Coordinates of C-alpha atoms and ligand atoms in Angstrom, one line a residue:
X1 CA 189.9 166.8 -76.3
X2 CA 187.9 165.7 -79.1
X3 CA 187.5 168.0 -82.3
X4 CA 184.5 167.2 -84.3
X5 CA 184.3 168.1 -87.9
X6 CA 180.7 169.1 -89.6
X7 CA 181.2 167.9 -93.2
X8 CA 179.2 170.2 -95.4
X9 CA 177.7 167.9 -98.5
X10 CA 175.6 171.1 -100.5
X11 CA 172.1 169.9 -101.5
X12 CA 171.3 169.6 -105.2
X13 CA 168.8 171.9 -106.0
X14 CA 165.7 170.4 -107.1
X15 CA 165.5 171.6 -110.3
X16 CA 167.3 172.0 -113.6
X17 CA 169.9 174.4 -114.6
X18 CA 167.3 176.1 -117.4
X19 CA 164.3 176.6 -115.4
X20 CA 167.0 177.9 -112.2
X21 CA 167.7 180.9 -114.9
X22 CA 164.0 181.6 -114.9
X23 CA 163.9 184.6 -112.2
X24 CA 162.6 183.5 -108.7
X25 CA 162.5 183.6 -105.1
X26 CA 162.0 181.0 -102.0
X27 CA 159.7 180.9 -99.3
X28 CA 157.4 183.1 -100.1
X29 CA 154.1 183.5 -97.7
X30 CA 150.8 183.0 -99.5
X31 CA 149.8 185.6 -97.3
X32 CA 151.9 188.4 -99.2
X33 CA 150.5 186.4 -102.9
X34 CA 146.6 186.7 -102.3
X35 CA 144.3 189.0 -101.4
X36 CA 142.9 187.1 -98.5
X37 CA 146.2 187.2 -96.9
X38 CA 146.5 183.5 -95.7
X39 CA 148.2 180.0 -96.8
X40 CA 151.5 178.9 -96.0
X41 CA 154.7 179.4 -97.6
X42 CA 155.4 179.4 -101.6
X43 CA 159.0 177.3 -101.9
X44 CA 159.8 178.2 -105.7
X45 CA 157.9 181.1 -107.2
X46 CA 158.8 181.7 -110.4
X47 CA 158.8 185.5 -112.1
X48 CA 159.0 185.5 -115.8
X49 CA 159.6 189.0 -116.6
X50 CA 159.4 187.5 -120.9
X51 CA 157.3 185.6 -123.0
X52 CA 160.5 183.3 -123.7
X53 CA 161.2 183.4 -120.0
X54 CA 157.7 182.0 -119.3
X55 CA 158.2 179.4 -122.0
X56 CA 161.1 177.8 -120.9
X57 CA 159.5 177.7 -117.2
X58 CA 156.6 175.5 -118.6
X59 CA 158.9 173.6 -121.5
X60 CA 161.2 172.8 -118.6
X61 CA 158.8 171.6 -116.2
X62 CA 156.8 169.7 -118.7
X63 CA 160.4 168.3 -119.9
X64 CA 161.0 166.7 -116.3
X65 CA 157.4 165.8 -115.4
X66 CA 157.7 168.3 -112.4
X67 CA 154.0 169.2 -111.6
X68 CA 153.4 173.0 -111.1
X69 CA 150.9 175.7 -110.7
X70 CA 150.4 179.8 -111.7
X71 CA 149.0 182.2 -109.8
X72 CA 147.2 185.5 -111.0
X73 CA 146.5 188.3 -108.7
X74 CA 146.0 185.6 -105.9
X75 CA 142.5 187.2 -105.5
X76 CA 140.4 184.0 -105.6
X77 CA 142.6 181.7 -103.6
X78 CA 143.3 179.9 -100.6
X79 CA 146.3 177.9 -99.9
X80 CA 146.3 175.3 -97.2
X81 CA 149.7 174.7 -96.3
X82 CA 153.2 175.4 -98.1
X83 CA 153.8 174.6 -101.6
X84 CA 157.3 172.8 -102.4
X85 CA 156.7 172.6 -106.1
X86 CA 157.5 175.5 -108.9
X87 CA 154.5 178.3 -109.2
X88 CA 154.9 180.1 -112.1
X89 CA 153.4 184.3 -112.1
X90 CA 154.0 186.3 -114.7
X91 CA 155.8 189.5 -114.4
X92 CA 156.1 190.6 -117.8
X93 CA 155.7 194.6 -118.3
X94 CA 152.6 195.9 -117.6
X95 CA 152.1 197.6 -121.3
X96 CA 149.0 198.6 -122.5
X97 CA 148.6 199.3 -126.2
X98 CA 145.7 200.3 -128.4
X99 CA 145.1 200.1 -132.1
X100 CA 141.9 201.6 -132.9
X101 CA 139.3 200.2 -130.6
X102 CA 141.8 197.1 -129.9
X103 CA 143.0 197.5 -126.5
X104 CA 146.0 194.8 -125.6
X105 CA 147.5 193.8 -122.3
X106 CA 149.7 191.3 -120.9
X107 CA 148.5 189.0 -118.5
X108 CA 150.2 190.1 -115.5
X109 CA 148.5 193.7 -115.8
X110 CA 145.9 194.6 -113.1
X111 CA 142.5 193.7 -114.3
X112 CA 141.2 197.1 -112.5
X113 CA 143.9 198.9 -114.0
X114 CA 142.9 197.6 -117.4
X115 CA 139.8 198.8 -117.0
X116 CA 141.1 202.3 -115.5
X117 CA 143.0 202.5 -119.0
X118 CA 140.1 201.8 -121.4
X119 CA 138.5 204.4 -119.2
X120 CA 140.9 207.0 -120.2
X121 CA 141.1 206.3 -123.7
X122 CA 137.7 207.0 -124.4
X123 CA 137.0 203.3 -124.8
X124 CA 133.9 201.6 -123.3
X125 CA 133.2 197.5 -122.8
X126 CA 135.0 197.1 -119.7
X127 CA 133.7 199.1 -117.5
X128 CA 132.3 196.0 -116.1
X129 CA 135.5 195.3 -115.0
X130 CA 136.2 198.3 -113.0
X131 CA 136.1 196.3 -109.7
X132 CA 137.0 193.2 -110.1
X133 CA 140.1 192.8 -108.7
X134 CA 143.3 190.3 -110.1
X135 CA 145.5 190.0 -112.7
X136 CA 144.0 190.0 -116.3
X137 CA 145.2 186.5 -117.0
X138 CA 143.6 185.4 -114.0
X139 CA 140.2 187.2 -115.5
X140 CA 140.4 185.8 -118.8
X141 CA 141.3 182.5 -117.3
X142 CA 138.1 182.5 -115.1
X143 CA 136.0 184.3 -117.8
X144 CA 135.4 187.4 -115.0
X145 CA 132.3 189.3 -115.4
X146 CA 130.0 191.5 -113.5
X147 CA 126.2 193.2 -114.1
X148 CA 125.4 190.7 -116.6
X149 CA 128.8 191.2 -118.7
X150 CA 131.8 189.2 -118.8
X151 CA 135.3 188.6 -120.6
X152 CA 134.4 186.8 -123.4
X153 CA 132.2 189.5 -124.5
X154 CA 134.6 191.7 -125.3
X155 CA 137.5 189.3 -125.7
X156 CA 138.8 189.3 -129.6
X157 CA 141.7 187.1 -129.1
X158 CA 144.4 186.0 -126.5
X159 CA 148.0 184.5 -126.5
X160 CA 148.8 181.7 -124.1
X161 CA 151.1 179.0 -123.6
X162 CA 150.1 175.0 -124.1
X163 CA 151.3 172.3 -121.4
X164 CA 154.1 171.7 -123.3
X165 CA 155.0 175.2 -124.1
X166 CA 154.0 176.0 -127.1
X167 CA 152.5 179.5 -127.8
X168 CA 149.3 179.9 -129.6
X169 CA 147.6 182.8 -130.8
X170 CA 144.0 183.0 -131.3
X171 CA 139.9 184.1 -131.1
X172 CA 138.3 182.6 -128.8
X173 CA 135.5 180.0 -129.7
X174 CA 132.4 178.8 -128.7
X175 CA 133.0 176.2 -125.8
X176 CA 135.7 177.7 -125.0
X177 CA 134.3 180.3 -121.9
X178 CA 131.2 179.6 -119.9
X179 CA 130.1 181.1 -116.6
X180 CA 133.8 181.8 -114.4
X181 CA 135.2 179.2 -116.8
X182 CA 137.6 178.5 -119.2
X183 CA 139.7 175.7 -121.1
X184 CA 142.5 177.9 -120.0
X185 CA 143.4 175.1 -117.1
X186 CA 144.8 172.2 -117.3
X187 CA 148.6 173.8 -117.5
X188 CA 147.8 176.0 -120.1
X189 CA 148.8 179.6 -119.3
X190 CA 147.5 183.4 -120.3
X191 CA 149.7 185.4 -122.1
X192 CA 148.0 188.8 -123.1
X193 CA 144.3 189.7 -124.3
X194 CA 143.2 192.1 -126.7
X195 CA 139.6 193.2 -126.4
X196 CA 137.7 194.4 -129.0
X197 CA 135.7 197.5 -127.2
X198 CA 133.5 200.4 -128.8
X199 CA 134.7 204.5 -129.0
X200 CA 132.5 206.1 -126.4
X201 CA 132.2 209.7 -125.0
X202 CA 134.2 209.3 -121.8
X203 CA 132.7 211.0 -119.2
X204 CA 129.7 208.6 -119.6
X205 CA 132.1 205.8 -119.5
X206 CA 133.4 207.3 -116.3
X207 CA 129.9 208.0 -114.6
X208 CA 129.3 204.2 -115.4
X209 CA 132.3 203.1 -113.6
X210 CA 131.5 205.5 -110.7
X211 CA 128.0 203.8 -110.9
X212 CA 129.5 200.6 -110.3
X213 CA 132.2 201.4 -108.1
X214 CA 129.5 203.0 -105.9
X215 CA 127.2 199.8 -106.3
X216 CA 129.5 197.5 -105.0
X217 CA 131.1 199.8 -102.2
X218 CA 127.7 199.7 -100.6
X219 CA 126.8 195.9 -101.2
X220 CA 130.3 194.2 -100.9
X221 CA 132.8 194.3 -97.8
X222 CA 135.5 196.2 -99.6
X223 CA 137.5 197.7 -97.0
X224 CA 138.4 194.3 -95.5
X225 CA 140.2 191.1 -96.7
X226 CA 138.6 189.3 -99.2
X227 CA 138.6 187.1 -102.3
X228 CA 135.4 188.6 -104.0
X229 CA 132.4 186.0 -104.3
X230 CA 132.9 182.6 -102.7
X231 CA 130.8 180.4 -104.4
X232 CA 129.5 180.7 -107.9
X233 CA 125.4 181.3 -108.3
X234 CA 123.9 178.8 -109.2
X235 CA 121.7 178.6 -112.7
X236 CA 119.0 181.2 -111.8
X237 CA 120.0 181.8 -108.2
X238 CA 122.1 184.1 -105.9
X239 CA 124.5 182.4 -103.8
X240 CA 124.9 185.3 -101.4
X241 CA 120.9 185.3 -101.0
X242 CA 121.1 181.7 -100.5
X243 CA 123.7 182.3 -97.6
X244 CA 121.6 185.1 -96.4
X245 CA 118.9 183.4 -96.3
X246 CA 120.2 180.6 -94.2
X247 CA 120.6 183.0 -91.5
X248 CA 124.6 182.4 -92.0
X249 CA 126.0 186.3 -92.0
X250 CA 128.3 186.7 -89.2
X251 CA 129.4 183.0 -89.0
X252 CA 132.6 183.0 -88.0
X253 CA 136.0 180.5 -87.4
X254 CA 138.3 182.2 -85.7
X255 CA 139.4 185.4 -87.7
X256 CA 137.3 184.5 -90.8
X257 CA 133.5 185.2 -90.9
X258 CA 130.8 185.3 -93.3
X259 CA 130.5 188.9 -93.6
X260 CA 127.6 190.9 -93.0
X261 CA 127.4 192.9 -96.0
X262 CA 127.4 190.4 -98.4
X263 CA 127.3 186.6 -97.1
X264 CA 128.5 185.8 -100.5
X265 CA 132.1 187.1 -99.4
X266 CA 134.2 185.7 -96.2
X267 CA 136.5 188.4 -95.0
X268 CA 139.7 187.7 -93.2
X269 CA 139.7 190.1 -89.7
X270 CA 142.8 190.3 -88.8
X271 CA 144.8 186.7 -88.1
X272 CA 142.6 184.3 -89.6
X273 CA 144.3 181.1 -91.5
X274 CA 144.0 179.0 -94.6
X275 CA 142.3 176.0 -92.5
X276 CA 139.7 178.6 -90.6
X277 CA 138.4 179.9 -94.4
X278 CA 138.4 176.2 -95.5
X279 CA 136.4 175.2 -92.8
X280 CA 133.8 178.2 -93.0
X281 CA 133.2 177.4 -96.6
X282 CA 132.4 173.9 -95.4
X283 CA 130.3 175.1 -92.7
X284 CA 128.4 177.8 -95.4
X285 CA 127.8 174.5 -97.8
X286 CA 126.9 172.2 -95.5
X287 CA 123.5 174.5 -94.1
X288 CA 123.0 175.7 -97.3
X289 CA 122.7 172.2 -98.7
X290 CA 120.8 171.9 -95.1
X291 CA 118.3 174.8 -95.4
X292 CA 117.6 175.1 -99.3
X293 CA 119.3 171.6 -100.8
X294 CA 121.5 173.5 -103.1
X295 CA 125.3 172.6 -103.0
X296 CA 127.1 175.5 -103.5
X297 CA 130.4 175.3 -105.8
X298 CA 133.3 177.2 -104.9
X299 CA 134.5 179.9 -106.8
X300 CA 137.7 180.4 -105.2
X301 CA 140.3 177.8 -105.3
X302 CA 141.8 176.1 -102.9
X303 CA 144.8 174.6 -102.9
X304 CA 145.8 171.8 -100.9
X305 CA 149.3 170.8 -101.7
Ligands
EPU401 N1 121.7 189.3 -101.7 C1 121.2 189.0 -100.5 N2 122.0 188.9 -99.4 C2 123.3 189.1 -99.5 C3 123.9 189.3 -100.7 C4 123.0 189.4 -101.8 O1 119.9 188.8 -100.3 O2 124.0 189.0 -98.5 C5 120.8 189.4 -102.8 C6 120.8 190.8 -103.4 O3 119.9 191.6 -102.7 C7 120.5 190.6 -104.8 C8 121.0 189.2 -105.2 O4 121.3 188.6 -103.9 O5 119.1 190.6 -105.0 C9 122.3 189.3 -106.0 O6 123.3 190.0 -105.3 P1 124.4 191.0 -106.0 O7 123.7 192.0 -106.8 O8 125.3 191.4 -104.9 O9 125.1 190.0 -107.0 P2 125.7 188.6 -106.8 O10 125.0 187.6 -107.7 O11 125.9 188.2 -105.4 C10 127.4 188.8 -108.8 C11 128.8 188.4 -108.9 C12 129.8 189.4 -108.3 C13 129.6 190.8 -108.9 C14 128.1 191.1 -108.8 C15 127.8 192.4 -109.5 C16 129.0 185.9 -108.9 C17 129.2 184.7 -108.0 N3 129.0 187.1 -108.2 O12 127.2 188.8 -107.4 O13 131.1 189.0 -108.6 O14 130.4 191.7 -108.3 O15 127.3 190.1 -109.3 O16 127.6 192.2 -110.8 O17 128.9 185.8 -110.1 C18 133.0 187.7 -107.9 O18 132.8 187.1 -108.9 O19 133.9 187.5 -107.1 C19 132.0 188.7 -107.6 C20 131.9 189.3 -106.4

């Protein structure tokens, strides 16, 4: 009889001792981290529940070269495949405070919920924000706006992290937002925001979120999985008219189709994948460019690790 032996060598972890203190968890599906509900796995995500514990996330990786992502609200983003290096999302506590008409927040508060709370302090300036979905770092990052407002209207200063971990607190200045952009890439991360907003009677405030809410539960597929607007308009055009007009609405790639409501959004019915989205957007760009000779630009990310 032979015996055999399994000799059990246990594998280094891949990263350092400081950044393992950082709270995390493996393997977790992209579909449970965005709003779309597809992508494959997330191998290292990373919960900083501090500013400090944040820090040493990005001073680490930065330390050892390791290249690695955040995530918001995962409501603008598609994942093709699984991610083996770290991704950082802030979990810091979601408190809201007010001085005057200074309303603060840390990044990893809902952006509706945000809005919700301005809402109920009698504040107005974000009501404009009342349904966009996300994280507010993930809004600040991508300068979010709606009805002809956005962040960096109201925006009177923000904390965030450099690429090698510094924090910085400032106002934001010109060039540094533009149309669902920021300088806030690049490994640079959101902190908090403080918006500057005006005292208002809040039952108008409340009718004008209702107003909104309304407007974009009858225009925009709401009830099914989405990721909000697709493609970003171009200068002086609608992307979703564009799509429309192209006779696109209903396109669909297995579980992911164009919808009909608003052929600016793609909604996921059911079982669709990372690769089926990623192939509709191509699809939607190449007739578009086809039909009209615009190219669209996406306003989701994708990933492709
Ligand atoms: N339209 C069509 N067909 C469609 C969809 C729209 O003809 O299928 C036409 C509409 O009739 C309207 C025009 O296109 O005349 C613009 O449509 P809409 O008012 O829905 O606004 P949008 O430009 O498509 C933008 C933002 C939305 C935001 C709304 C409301 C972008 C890319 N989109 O949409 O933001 O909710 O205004 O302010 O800036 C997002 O950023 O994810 C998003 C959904």
């Amino acid at each position: 009889m032979t015996l055999e032996y399994t000799i059990l060598i246990p594998m280094p972890l891949p990263f350092p001792d400081d950044l393992l203190q950082v709270p995390h968890r493996r393997d977790v599906p992209f579909a449970k981290l965005t709003t779309l509900g597809v992508g494959g796995l997330c191998r290292w995500l990373f919960e900083p529940t501090t500013e400090a514990q944040a820090q040493t996330f990005v001073r680490a990786c930065a330390r050892e070269g390791l290249p690695w992502r955040v995530l918001g609200g995962g409501s603008n983003l598609v994942v093709l495949g699984d991610l083996e290096g770290p991704l950082l999302r802030l979990a810091l506590p979601k408190i809201v405070t007010q001085e005057g008409s200074l309303l603060s927040a840390p990044a990893s508060h809902g952006h509706i919920a945000l809005a919700e709370a301005a809402a109920a302090a009698g504040l107005s300036g974000l009501e404009f924000a009342s349904g966009i979905p996300g994280s507010l770092g993930g809004a600040i990052r991508m300068n979010a706006g709606a009805y002809g407002r956005e962040w960096v209207n109201v925006l009177a200063r923000y904390r965030f992290l450099t690429p090698e971990g510094e924090l910085v607190e400032k106002a934001p200045e010109p060039g540094e937002f533009s149309y669902r952009q920021s300088f806030l890439t690049g490994g640079r991360v959101v902190l908090s925001a403080t918006a500057l907003l005006a005292e208002g009677d809040p039952a108008t405030i409340r009718a004008q979120v209702a107003e909104y809410r309304a407007k974009r539960g009858t225009s925009q597929p709401l009830s099914k999985r989405n990721a909000g607007c697709i493609f970003k308009n171009p200068t002086g055009q609608s992307a979703g008219r564009l799509i429309d007009a192209a006779g696109l609405k209903g396109l669909r790639v297995g579980d992911a189709e164009v919808s009909p409501e608003h052929a600016n959004f793609l909604v996921n019915h059911g079982h669709a994948t990372a690769a089926e989205f990623a192939e509709l957007m191509d699809q939607v760009q190449a007739r578009v460019l086809e039909v009209h000779g615009v190219r669209l630009e996406p306003e989701v990310e994708i990933w492709r690790p």
